[in-house]
PDB file of C-alpha atoms and ligand atoms in Angstrom:
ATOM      1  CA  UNK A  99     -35.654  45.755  40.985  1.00  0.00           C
ATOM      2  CA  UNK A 100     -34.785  42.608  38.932  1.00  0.00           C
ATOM      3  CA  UNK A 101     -32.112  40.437  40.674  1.00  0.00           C
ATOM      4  CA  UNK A 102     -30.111  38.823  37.726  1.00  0.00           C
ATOM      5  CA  UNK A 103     -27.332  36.090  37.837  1.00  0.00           C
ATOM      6  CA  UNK A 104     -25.283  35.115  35.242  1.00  0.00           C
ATOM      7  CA  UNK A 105     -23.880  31.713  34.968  1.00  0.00           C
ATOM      8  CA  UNK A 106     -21.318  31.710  32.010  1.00  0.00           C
ATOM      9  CA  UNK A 107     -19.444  28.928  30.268  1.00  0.00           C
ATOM     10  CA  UNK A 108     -18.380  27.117  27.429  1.00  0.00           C
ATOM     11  CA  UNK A 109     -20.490  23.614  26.553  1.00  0.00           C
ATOM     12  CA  UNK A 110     -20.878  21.171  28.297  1.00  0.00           C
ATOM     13  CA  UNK A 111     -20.022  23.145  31.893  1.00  0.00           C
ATOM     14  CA  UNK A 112     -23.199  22.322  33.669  1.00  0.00           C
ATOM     15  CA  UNK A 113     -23.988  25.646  33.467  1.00  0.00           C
ATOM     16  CA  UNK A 114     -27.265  25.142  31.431  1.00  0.00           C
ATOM     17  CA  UNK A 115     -28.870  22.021  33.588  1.00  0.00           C
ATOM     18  CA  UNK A 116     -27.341  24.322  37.008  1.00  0.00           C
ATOM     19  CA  UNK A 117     -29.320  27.175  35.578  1.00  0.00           C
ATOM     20  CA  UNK A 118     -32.686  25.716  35.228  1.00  0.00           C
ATOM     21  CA  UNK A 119     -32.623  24.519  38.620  1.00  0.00           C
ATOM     22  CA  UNK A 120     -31.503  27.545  40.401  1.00  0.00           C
ATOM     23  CA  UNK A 121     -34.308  29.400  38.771  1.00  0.00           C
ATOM     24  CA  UNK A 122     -36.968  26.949  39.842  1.00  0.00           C
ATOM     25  CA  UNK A 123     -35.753  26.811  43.116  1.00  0.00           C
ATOM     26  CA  UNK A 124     -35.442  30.515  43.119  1.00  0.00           C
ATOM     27  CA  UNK A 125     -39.022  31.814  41.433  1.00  0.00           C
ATOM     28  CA  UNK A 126     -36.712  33.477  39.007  1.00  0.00           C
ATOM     29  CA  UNK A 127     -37.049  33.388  34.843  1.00  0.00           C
ATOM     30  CA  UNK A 128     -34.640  31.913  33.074  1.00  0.00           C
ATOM     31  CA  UNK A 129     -32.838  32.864  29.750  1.00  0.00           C
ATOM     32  CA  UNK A 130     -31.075  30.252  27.804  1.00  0.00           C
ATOM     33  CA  UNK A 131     -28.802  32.517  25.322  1.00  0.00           C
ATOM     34  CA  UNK A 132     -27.620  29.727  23.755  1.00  0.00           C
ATOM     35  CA  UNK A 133     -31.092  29.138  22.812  1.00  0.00           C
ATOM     36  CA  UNK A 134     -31.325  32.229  20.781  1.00  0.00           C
ATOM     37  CA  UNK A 135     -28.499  32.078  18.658  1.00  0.00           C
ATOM     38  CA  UNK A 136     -29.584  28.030  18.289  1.00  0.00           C
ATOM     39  CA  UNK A 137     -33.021  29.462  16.848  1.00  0.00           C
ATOM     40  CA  UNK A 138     -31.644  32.286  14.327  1.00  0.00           C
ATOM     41  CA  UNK A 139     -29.271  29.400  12.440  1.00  0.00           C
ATOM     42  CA  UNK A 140     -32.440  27.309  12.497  1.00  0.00           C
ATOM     43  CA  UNK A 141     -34.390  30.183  11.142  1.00  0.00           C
ATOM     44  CA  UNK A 142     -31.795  31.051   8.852  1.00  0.00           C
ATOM     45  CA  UNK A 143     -31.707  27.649   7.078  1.00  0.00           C
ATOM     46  CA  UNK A 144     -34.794  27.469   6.885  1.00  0.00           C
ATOM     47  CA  UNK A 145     -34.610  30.794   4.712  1.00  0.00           C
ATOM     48  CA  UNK A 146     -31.444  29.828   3.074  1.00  0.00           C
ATOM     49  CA  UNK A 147     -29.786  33.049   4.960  1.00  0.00           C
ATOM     50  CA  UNK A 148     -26.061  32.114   4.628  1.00  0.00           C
ATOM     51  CA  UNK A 149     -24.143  31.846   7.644  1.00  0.00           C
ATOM     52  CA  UNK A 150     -21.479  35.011   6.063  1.00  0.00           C
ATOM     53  CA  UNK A 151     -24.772  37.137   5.152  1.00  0.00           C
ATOM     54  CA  UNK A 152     -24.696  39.288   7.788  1.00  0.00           C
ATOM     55  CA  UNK A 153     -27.227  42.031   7.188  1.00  0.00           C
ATOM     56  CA  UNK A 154     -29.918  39.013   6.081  1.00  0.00           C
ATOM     57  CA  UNK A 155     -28.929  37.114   9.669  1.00  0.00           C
ATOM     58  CA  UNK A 156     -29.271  40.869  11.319  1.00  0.00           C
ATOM     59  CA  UNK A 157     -32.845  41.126  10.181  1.00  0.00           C
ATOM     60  CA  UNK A 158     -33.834  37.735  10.957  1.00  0.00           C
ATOM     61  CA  UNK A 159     -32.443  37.946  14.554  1.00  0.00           C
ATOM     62  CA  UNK A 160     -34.653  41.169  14.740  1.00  0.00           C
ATOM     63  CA  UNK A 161     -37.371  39.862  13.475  1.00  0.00           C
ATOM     64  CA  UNK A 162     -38.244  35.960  14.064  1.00  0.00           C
ATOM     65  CA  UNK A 163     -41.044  34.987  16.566  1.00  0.00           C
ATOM     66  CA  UNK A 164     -39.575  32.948  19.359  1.00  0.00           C
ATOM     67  CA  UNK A 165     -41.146  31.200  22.223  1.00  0.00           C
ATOM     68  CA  UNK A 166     -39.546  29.534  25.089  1.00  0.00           C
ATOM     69  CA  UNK A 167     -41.327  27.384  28.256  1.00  0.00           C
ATOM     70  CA  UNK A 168     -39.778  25.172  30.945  1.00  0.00           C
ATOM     71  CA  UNK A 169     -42.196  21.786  30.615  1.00  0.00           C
ATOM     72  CA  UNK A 170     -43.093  19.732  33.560  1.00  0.00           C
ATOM     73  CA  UNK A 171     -39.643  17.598  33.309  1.00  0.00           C
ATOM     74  CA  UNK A 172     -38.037  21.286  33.773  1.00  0.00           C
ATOM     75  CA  UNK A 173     -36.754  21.119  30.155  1.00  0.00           C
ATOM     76  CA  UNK A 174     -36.649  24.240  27.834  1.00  0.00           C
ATOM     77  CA  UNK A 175     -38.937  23.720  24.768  1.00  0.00           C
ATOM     78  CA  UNK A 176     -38.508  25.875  21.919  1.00  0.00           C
ATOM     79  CA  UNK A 177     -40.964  27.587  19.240  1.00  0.00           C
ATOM     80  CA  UNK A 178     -39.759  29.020  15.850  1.00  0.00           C
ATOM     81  CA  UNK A 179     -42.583  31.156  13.592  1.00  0.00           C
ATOM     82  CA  UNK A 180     -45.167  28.797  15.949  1.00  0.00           C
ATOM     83  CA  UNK A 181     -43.151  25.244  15.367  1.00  0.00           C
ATOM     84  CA  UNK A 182     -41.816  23.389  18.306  1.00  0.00           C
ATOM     85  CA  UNK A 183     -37.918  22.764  17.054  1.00  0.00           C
ATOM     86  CA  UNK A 184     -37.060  21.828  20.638  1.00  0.00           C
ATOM     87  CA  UNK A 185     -35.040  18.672  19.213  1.00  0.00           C
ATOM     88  CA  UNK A 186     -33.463  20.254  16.357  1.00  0.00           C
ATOM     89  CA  UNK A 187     -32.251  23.093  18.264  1.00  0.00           C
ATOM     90  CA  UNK A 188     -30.099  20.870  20.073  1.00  0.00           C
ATOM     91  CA  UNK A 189     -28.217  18.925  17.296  1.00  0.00           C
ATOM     92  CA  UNK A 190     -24.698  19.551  16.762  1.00  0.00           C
ATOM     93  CA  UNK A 191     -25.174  20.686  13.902  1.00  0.00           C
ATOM     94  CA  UNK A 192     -27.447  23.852  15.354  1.00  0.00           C
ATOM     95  CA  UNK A 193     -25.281  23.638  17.799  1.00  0.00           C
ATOM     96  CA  UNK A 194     -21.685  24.448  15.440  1.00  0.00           C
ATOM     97  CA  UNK A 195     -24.170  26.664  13.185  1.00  0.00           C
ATOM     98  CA  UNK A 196     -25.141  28.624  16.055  1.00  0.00           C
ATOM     99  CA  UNK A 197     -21.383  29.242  17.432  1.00  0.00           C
ATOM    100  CA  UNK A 198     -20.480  30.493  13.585  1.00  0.00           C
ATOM    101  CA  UNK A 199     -22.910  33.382  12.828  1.00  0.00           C
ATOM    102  CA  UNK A 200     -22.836  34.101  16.889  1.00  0.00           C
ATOM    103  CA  UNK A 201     -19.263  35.801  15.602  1.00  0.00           C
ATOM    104  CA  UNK A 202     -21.056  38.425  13.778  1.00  0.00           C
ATOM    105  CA  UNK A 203     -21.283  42.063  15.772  1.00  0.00           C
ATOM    106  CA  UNK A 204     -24.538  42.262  13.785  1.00  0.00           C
ATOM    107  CA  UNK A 205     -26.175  39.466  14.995  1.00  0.00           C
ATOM    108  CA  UNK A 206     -25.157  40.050  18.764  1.00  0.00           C
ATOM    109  CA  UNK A 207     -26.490  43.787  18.497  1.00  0.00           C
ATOM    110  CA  UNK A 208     -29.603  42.475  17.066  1.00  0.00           C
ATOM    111  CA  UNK A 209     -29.678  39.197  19.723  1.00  0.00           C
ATOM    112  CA  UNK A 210     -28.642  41.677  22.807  1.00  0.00           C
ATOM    113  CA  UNK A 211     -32.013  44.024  22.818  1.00  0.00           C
ATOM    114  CA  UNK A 212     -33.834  40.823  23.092  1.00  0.00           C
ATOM    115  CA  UNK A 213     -31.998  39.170  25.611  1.00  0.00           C
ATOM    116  CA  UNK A 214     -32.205  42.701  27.988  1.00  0.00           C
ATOM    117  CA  UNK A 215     -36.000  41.878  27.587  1.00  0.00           C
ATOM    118  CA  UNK A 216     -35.931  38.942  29.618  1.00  0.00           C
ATOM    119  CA  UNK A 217     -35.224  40.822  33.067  1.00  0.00           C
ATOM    120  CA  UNK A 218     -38.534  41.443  34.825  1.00  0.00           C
ATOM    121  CA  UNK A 219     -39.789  40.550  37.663  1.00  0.00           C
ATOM    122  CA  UNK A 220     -38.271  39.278  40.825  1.00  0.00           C
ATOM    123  CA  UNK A 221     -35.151  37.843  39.183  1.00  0.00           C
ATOM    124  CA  UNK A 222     -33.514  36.132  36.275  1.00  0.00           C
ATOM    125  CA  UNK A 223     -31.088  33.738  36.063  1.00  0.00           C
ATOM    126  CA  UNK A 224     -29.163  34.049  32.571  1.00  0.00           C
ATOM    127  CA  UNK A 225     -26.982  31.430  31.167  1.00  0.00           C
ATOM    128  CA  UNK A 226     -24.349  31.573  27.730  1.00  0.00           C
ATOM    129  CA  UNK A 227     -21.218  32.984  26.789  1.00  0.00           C
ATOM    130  CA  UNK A 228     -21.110  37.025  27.946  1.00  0.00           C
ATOM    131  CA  UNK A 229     -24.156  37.214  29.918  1.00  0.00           C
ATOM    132  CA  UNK A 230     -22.136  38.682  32.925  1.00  0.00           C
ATOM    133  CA  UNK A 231     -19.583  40.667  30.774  1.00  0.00           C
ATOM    134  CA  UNK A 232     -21.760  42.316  27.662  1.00  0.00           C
ATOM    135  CA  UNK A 233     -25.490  41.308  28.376  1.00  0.00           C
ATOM    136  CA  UNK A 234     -25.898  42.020  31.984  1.00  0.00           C
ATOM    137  CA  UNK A 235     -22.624  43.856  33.234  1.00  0.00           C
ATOM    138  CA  UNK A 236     -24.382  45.039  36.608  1.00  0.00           C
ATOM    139  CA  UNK A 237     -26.010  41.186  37.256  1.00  0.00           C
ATOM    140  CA  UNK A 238     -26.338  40.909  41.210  1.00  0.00           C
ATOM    141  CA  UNK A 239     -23.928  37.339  41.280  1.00  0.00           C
ATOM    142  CA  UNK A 240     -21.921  35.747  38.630  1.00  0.00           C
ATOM    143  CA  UNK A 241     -20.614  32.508  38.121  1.00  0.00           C
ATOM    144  CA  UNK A 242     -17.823  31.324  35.486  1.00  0.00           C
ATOM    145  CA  UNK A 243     -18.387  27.596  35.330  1.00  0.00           C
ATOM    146  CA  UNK A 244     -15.909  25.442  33.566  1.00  0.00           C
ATOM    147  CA  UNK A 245     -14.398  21.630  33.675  1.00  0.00           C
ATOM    148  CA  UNK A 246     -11.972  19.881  31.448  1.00  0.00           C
ATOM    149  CA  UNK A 247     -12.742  19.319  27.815  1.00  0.00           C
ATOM    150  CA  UNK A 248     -12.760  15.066  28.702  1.00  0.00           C
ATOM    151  CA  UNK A 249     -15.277  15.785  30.877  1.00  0.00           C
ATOM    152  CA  UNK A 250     -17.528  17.451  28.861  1.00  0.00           C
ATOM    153  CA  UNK A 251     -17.153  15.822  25.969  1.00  0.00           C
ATOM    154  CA  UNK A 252     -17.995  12.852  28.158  1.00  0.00           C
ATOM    155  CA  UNK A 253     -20.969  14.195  29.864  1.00  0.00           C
ATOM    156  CA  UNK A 254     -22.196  14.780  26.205  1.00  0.00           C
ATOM    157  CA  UNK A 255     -21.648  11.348  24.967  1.00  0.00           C
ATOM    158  CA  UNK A 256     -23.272   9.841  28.139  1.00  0.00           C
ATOM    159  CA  UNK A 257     -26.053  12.078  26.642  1.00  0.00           C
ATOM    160  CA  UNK A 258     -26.283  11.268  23.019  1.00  0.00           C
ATOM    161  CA  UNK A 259     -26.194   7.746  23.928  1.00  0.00           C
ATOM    162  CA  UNK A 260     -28.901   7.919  25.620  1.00  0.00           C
ATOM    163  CA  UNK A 261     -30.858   9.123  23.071  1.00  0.00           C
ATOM    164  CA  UNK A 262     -29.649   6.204  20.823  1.00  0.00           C
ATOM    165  CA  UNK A 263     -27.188   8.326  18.713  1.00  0.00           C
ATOM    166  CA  UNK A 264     -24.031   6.425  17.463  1.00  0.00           C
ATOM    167  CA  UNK A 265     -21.102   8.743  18.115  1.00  0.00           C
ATOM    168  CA  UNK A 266     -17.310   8.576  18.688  1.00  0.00           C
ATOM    169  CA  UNK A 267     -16.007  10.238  22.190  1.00  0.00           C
ATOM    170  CA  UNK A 268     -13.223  11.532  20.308  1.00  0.00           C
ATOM    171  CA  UNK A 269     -14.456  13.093  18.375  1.00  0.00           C
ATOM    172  CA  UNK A 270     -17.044  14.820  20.599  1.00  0.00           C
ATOM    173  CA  UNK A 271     -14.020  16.116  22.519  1.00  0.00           C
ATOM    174  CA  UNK A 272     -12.435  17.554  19.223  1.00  0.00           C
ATOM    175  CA  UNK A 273     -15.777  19.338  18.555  1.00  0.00           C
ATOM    176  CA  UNK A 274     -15.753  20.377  21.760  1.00  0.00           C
ATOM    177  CA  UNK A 275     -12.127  21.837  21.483  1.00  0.00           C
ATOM    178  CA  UNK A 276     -13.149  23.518  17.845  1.00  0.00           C
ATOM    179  CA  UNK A 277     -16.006  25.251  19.756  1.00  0.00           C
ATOM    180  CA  UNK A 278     -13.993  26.491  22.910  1.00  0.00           C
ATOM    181  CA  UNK A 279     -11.670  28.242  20.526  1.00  0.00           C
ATOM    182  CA  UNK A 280     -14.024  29.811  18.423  1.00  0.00           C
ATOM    183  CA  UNK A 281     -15.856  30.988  21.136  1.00  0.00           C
ATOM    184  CA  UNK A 282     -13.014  31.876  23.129  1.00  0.00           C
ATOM    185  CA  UNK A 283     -11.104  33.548  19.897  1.00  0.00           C
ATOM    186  CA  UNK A 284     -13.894  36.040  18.494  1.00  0.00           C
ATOM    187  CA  UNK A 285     -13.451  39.808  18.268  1.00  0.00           C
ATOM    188  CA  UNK A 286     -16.935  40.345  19.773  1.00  0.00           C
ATOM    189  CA  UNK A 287     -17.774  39.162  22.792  1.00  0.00           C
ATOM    190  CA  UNK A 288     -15.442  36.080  23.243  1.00  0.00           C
ATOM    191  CA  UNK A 289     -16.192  33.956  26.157  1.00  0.00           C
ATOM    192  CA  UNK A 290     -13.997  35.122  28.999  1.00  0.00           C
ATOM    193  CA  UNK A 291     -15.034  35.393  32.804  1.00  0.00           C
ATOM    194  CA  UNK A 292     -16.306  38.765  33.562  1.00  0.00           C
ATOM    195  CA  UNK A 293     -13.496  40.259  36.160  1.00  0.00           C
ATOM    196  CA  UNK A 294     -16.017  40.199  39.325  1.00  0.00           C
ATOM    197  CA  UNK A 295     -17.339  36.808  38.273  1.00  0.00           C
ATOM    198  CA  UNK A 296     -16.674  33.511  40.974  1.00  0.00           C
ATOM    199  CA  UNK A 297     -14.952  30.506  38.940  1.00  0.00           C
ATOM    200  CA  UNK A 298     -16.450  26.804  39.256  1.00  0.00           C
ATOM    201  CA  UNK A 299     -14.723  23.850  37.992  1.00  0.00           C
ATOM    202  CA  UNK A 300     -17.605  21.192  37.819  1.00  0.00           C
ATOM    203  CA  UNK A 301     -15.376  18.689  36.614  1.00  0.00           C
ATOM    204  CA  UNK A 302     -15.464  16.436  40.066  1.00  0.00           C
ATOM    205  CA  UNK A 303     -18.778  17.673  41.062  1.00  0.00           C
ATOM    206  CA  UNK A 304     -22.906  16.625  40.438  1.00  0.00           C
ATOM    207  CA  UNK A 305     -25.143  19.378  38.828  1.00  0.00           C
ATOM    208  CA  UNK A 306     -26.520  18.863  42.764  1.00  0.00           C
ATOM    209  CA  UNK A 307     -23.690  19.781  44.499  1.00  0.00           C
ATOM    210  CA  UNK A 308     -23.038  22.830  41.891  1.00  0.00           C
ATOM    211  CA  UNK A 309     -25.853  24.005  42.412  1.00  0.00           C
ATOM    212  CA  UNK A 310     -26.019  23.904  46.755  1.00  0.00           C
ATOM    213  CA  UNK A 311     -22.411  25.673  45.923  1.00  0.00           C
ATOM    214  CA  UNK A 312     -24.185  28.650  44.256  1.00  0.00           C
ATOM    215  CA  UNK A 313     -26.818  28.219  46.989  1.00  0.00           C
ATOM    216  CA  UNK A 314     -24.340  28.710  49.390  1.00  0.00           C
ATOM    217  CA  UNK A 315     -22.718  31.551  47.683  1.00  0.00           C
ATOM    218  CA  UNK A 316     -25.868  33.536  47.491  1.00  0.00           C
ATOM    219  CA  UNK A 317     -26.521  33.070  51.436  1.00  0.00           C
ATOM    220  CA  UNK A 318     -23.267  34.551  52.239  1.00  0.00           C
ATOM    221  CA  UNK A 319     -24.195  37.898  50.595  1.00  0.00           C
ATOM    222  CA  UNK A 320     -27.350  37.920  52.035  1.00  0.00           C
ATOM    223  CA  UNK A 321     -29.426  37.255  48.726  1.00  0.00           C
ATOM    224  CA  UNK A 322     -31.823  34.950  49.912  1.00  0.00           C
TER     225      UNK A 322
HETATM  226  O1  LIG B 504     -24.725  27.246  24.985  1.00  0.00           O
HETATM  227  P1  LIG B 504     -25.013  26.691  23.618  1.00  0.00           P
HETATM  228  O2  LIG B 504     -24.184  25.479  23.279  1.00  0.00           O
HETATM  229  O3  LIG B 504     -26.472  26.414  23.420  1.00  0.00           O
HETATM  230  O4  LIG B 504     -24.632  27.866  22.577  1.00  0.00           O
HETATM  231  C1  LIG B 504     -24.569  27.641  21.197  1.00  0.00           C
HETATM  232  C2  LIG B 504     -23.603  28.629  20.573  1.00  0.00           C
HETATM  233  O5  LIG B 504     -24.167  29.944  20.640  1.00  0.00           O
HETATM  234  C3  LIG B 504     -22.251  28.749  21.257  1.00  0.00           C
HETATM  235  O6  LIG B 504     -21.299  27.842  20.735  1.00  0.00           O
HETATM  236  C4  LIG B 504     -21.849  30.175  21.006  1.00  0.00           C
HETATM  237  C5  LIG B 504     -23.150  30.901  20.874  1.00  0.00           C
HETATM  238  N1  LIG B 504     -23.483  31.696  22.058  1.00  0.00           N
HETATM  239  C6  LIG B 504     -22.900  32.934  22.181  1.00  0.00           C
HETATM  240  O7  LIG B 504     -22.079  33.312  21.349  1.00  0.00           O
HETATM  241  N2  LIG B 504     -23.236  33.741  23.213  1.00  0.00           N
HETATM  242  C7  LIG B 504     -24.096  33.325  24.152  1.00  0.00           C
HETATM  243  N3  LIG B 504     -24.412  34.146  25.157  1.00  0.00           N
HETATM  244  C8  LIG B 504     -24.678  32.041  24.071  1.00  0.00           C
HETATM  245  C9  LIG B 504     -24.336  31.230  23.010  1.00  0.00           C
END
């Protein structure tokens, strides 16, 4: 049977750099949620589906071709209807797009069938908002990562400037606030740690040491 772990958390955790590595180091696939919902607001701008149009975003999340790959740098690179939108999928704009129509029962229905597909094989490790409570309730481990909202919001501006973006920190940590409460706030699915899942505050810690943590974990019940 599939082994599946679940590493939820709002952006900016860790939880998505943590992820890739454990499933390298593990042989496991790897599902990037986030990913999905980044790729149906992509899809529906480029079909001028409005973010309140429910039934339209229903059938596109249904419907649109996706393809995902880890390249050689371990990075997750993205194809749309057969176009790599790897660096548009992670704007903030996709980004605040993404955490809008991800409110809509009718897109997570639609976005949850597909997700399911992704366990096969020896194991998956699953990263996004309810993997462990909606997605994959009977996962084998779960982890809850958080850290403060200065952090995170730091962590992404050490990122943006790196990529030569001009931005303000403060206002990457109020973006980063408007996002926790939407996510957190929703009717469906909010982001909340599933009740048997193990808490991680990265704040103080390396995506290195995070991740010999969940190493660690998965020794002591004999996983490995
Ligand atoms: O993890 P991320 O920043 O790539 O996710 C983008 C948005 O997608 C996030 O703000 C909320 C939504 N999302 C979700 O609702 N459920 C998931 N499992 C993953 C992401």
């Amino acid at each position: 049977m599939t082994k599946i772990i679940t590493i939820d958390g709002p952006s900016g955790s860790g939880k998505g750099s943590v992820s890739r590595l454990l499933a390298k180091k593990l042989g496991f696939s790897y599902l990037d949620s986030g990913a999905l919902y980044r790729l149906l607001s992509i899809a529906a701008s480029r079909c001028q589906v409005a973010s309140n149009n429910k039934k339209g975003l229903e059938s596109l999340a249904e419907h649109m071709d996706i393809c995902f790959e880890l390249d050689d740098t371990g990075e997750l690179r993205a194809l749309l209807e057969g176009e790599d939108v790897t660096l548009e999928m992670r704007t903030e704009n996709t980004g605040e797009l993404a955490s809008k129509i991800a409110g809509h029962s009718e897109v997570r229905a639609a976005l949850l069938k597909r997700q399911r597909l992704f366990a096969k094989g020896d194991g998956l490790v699953a990263d996004g908002r309810d993997m462990g409570t909606v997605i994959f309730p009977n996962a084998n481990l779960k982890i809850y990562m958080t850290a403060s909202i200065e952090e995170r919001a730091s962590r992404r501006y050490k990122e943006l400037l790196a990529k030569g973006e001009d931005v303000s920190l403060r206002a990457l940590a109020e973006q980063v606030r408007a996002r926790d409460e939407r996510d957190m706030s929703r009717d469906v699915s909010p982001l909340v740690p599933a009740e048997d899942a193990i808490e991680l505050d990265t704040s103080s810690l390396s995506i290195k040491e995070v991740l010999e943590t969940i190493l660690d974990t998965l020794d002591a019940k004999g996983f490995r």
